[in-house]
Short mmCIF file of C-alpha atoms in Angstrom, two decimals:
data_model
loop_
_atom_site.label_atom_id
_atom_site.label_comp_id
_atom_site.label_asym_id
_atom_site.label_seq_id
_atom_site.Cartn_x
_atom_site.Cartn_y
_atom_site.Cartn_z
CA LYS X 1 130.03 154.40 127.82
CA GLN X 2 126.59 156.60 127.37
CA GLU X 3 125.88 159.44 129.76
CA VAL X 4 122.58 161.21 129.84
CA THR X 5 122.81 164.54 131.24
CA GLN X 6 119.70 166.93 132.02
CA ILE X 7 119.76 170.40 132.65
CA PRO X 8 118.28 171.94 134.76
CA ALA X 9 117.94 169.67 137.61
CA ALA X 10 115.11 171.74 139.07
CA LEU X 11 113.02 174.42 137.82
CA SER X 12 110.11 176.61 139.29
CA VAL X 13 107.80 178.84 136.96
CA PRO X 14 104.77 180.54 137.15
CA GLU X 15 101.85 179.03 135.56
CA GLY X 16 101.33 179.97 132.00
CA GLU X 17 104.88 180.23 131.04
CA ASN X 18 106.40 178.36 128.27
CA LEU X 19 109.40 176.39 129.28
CA VAL X 20 112.39 174.30 127.80
CA LEU X 21 114.12 171.20 129.45
CA ASN X 22 117.11 170.00 127.95
CA CYS X 23 118.79 166.67 127.43
CA SER X 24 122.50 165.73 126.00
CA PHE X 25 123.79 162.46 125.41
CA THR X 26 127.38 161.47 124.74
CA ASP X 27 127.18 158.89 122.22
CA SER X 28 125.08 159.69 119.19
CA ALA X 29 124.53 155.75 118.08
CA ILE X 30 121.10 155.36 119.53
CA TYR X 31 117.98 153.96 117.86
CA ASN X 32 115.51 156.75 119.86
CA LEU X 33 114.97 158.85 122.45
CA GLN X 34 112.12 159.36 125.09
CA TRP X 35 110.66 161.49 127.28
CA PHE X 36 109.01 160.44 130.32
CA ARG X 37 107.05 162.05 133.46
CA GLN X 38 107.38 160.55 136.77
CA ASP X 39 104.97 161.78 139.77
CA PRO X 40 106.55 161.25 143.10
CA GLY X 41 106.18 157.31 144.17
CA LYS X 42 104.86 156.44 141.07
CA GLY X 43 106.10 154.89 137.67
CA LEU X 44 106.83 156.47 134.01
CA THR X 45 104.57 157.88 131.94
CA SER X 46 105.77 157.84 128.13
CA LEU X 47 105.23 161.37 126.85
CA LEU X 48 106.84 161.49 123.15
CA LEU X 49 109.32 158.95 121.53
CA ILE X 50 111.73 160.16 118.77
CA GLN X 51 113.39 157.75 116.57
CA SER X 52 116.80 158.61 115.28
CA SER X 53 115.49 159.28 112.02
CA GLN X 54 113.19 162.25 113.05
CA ARG X 55 113.78 165.79 114.39
CA GLU X 56 110.78 166.17 116.44
CA GLN X 57 107.40 164.90 117.88
CA THR X 58 104.20 166.83 119.11
CA SER X 59 101.78 165.87 121.11
CA GLY X 60 99.26 168.71 122.75
CA ARG X 61 101.24 171.21 124.37
CA LEU X 62 104.40 169.09 124.29
CA ASN X 63 107.09 169.30 121.63
CA ALA X 64 110.20 167.36 121.59
CA SER X 65 113.18 167.99 119.29
CA LEU X 66 116.32 165.70 118.46
CA ASP X 67 119.60 166.58 117.28
CA LYS X 68 121.26 163.33 117.24
CA SER X 69 124.73 164.70 115.71
CA SER X 70 125.21 167.20 118.42
CA GLY X 71 123.60 164.67 121.10
CA ARG X 72 120.71 166.99 122.26
CA SER X 73 117.19 166.75 122.91
CA THR X 74 114.74 169.28 124.18
CA LEU X 75 111.18 168.92 125.54
CA TYR X 76 109.35 172.26 125.05
CA ILE X 77 106.10 172.62 127.38
CA ALA X 78 103.71 175.46 126.14
CA ALA X 79 101.56 177.38 128.36
CA SER X 80 102.74 175.27 131.53
CA GLN X 81 99.95 174.44 134.37
CA PRO X 82 100.24 173.39 137.94
CA GLY X 83 99.32 169.94 136.61
CA ASP X 84 102.55 169.66 135.00
CA SER X 85 104.49 169.67 138.19
CA ALA X 86 106.45 166.35 138.25
CA THR X 87 110.05 165.05 137.35
CA TYR X 88 110.64 164.82 133.48
CA LEU X 89 113.17 162.10 132.53
CA CYS X 90 114.77 161.37 129.19
CA ALA X 91 116.21 158.32 128.04
CA VAL X 92 118.12 157.10 124.96
CA ASN X 93 117.86 153.77 123.52
CA GLN X 94 121.05 152.09 122.85
CA GLY X 95 121.28 148.70 121.88
CA GLY X 96 117.66 148.28 122.82
CA LYS X 97 118.33 149.50 126.55
CA LEU X 98 116.95 152.63 127.93
CA ILE X 99 119.97 154.82 129.44
CA PHE X 100 117.96 157.43 131.71
CA GLY X 101 119.05 160.98 132.52
CA GLN X 102 118.84 161.94 136.04
CA GLY X 103 115.72 164.26 135.31
CA THR X 104 114.54 167.71 135.76
CA GLU X 105 112.17 168.48 138.67
CA LEU X 106 109.41 170.74 137.54
CA SER X 107 107.18 173.04 139.64
CA VAL X 108 104.48 175.06 138.14
CA LYS X 109 103.33 177.59 140.70
CA PRO X 110 99.59 178.64 140.21
CA GLY Y 1 97.41 151.61 125.31
CA ALA Y 2 99.84 149.03 126.52
CA VAL Y 3 99.64 148.66 130.13
CA VAL Y 4 102.16 147.01 132.34
CA SER Y 5 101.17 146.08 135.90
CA GLN Y 6 103.31 145.56 138.75
CA HIS Y 7 102.34 143.76 141.85
CA PRO Y 8 102.89 144.27 144.94
CA SER Y 9 102.84 148.06 144.65
CA TRP Y 10 104.39 148.17 148.01
CA VAL Y 11 106.03 145.59 150.45
CA ILE Y 12 107.72 145.46 153.85
CA CYS Y 13 109.64 142.73 154.81
CA LYS Y 14 112.24 141.71 157.39
CA SER Y 15 115.92 141.58 156.88
CA GLY Y 16 116.83 137.98 155.67
CA THR Y 17 113.68 137.19 153.88
CA SER Y 18 112.97 136.96 150.27
CA VAL Y 19 110.41 139.14 148.24
CA LYS Y 20 109.05 138.42 144.79
CA ILE Y 21 107.82 141.31 142.47
CA GLU Y 22 105.94 140.50 139.47
CA CYS Y 23 105.68 142.27 136.32
CA ARG Y 24 102.85 141.48 133.81
CA SER Y 25 102.06 143.08 130.28
CA LEU Y 26 98.29 143.07 130.43
CA ASP Y 27 97.56 143.81 126.69
CA PHE Y 28 100.49 142.56 124.46
CA GLN Y 29 103.38 139.96 124.51
CA ALA Y 30 106.69 140.94 125.75
CA THR Y 31 109.64 138.76 124.58
CA THR Y 32 111.88 141.20 126.83
CA MET Y 33 111.43 142.78 129.91
CA PHE Y 34 113.63 145.23 131.84
CA TRP Y 35 114.00 145.65 135.74
CA TYR Y 36 115.27 149.05 137.37
CA ARG Y 37 115.84 150.48 140.48
CA GLN Y 38 115.66 154.04 141.68
CA PHE Y 39 116.67 155.47 144.80
CA PRO Y 40 115.12 158.87 146.29
CA LYS Y 41 115.77 161.98 143.87
CA GLN Y 42 118.08 159.56 141.69
CA SER Y 43 117.38 158.40 138.38
CA LEU Y 44 116.55 154.76 137.28
CA MET Y 45 119.48 152.43 136.97
CA LEU Y 46 119.04 149.27 134.79
CA MET Y 47 119.63 146.00 136.60
CA ALA Y 48 118.95 143.20 134.05
CA THR Y 49 117.48 142.43 130.69
CA SER Y 50 114.47 139.52 131.37
CA ASN Y 51 114.34 137.15 128.01
CA GLU Y 52 111.36 135.03 127.70
CA GLY Y 53 112.37 131.69 127.84
CA SER Y 54 116.12 132.02 128.61
CA LYS Y 55 118.51 133.60 131.15
CA ALA Y 56 118.39 137.08 132.17
CA THR Y 57 121.37 139.40 131.28
CA TYR Y 58 122.56 141.16 134.19
CA GLU Y 59 124.19 144.61 134.19
CA GLN Y 60 127.72 145.26 135.71
CA GLY Y 61 127.83 145.28 139.35
CA VAL Y 62 124.28 143.80 139.64
CA GLU Y 63 124.57 140.38 141.68
CA LYS Y 64 122.39 137.64 139.79
CA ASP Y 65 122.14 135.50 142.73
CA LYS Y 66 120.85 138.38 144.87
CA PHE Y 67 118.21 139.34 142.15
CA LEU Y 68 116.80 136.48 140.37
CA ILE Y 69 114.98 137.14 137.60
CA ASN Y 70 112.35 134.55 135.75
CA HIS Y 71 110.50 135.27 132.44
CA ALA Y 72 108.51 132.17 132.31
CA SER Y 73 105.92 133.41 129.59
CA LEU Y 74 105.61 136.35 127.23
CA THR Y 75 103.38 138.25 129.60
CA LEU Y 76 105.03 137.80 133.12
CA SER Y 77 108.63 138.42 134.39
CA THR Y 78 109.10 138.11 138.21
CA LEU Y 79 112.26 139.63 140.33
CA THR Y 80 113.20 137.95 143.35
CA VAL Y 81 115.13 140.00 145.88
CA THR Y 82 116.88 137.02 148.02
CA SER Y 83 117.91 137.36 151.74
CA ALA Y 84 116.75 141.07 151.58
CA HIS Y 85 118.85 143.63 153.52
CA PRO Y 86 118.10 147.12 154.47
CA GLU Y 87 120.59 148.41 151.82
CA ASP Y 88 118.24 146.57 149.27
CA SER Y 89 115.34 148.94 150.12
CA SER Y 90 114.57 150.85 146.92
CA PHE Y 91 111.76 151.57 144.19
CA TYR Y 92 111.87 148.75 141.55
CA ILE Y 93 110.40 149.48 138.26
CA CYS Y 94 109.80 147.14 135.21
CA SER Y 95 109.23 147.73 131.68
CA ALA Y 96 108.25 146.00 128.47
CA ARG Y 97 108.56 146.11 124.87
CA ASP Y 98 105.81 144.81 122.38
CA ARG Y 99 106.79 141.73 120.85
CA ILE Y 100 105.38 142.95 117.80
CA SER Y 101 106.90 146.75 117.54
CA GLY Y 102 110.29 145.32 116.77
CA SER Y 103 113.62 143.87 118.86
CA ASN Y 104 115.23 146.99 119.83
CA THR Y 105 113.47 150.00 118.69
CA GLY Y 106 109.97 149.79 119.72
CA GLU Y 107 108.59 152.15 122.71
CA LEU Y 108 109.14 150.84 126.28
CA PHE Y 109 106.05 150.75 128.85
CA PHE Y 110 106.61 151.15 132.27
CA GLY Y 111 104.84 149.48 135.24
CA GLU Y 112 103.66 151.73 138.36
CA GLY Y 113 106.91 150.59 140.46
CA SER Y 114 107.18 148.52 143.41
CA ARG Y 115 108.53 150.19 146.81
CA LEU Y 116 110.40 147.68 148.97
CA THR Y 117 111.15 148.33 152.43
CA VAL Y 118 113.80 146.19 154.50
CA LEU Y 119 113.45 146.35 158.18
#
């Protein structure tokens, strides 16, 4: 059974820092991996989608990498801002279904 | 970009009543939609896969008679929580995949969620 783990569960950093969020999964048989952002009481906003054949994807200050063989993905956020404060979720697509990690709650202090 | 809309965004009901939540893909067609529930400070748990024109596929442990899913068109899926009880109070989120993007590998787009409170 696929299990997705995100470390750390919570992270607090001062504004301007670069940071890395980690995601690991136990079964490498995935189609792709998505990173999402969730604000309190809201739905999910898709940030980046990495297909299984890809190694990384970039969007603005965000960079996500995927090492399928080792079951790991990282989300790198450059020059963090208070507006980046949210919960970040990674999810792996296995058989067409998304299986989510528990999320990392990020707080960026001004 | 692809937009998924959920309605209502929040609902309060009395114990024993039924509540229907709608999930619509506004600018694309979706043969497959997914329903998740999320408890406070926890991740999303997949409840069922909604297939247009056929019966939904439920995950293990999810009562199909309790959570009725109907996917009557390529842009609408509904989740009905029947005879709701306080333990059904949760945040319900739907997602949809564009029919054009492929059967399993396309990006999933999520609705804003529906918060259900059962008194």
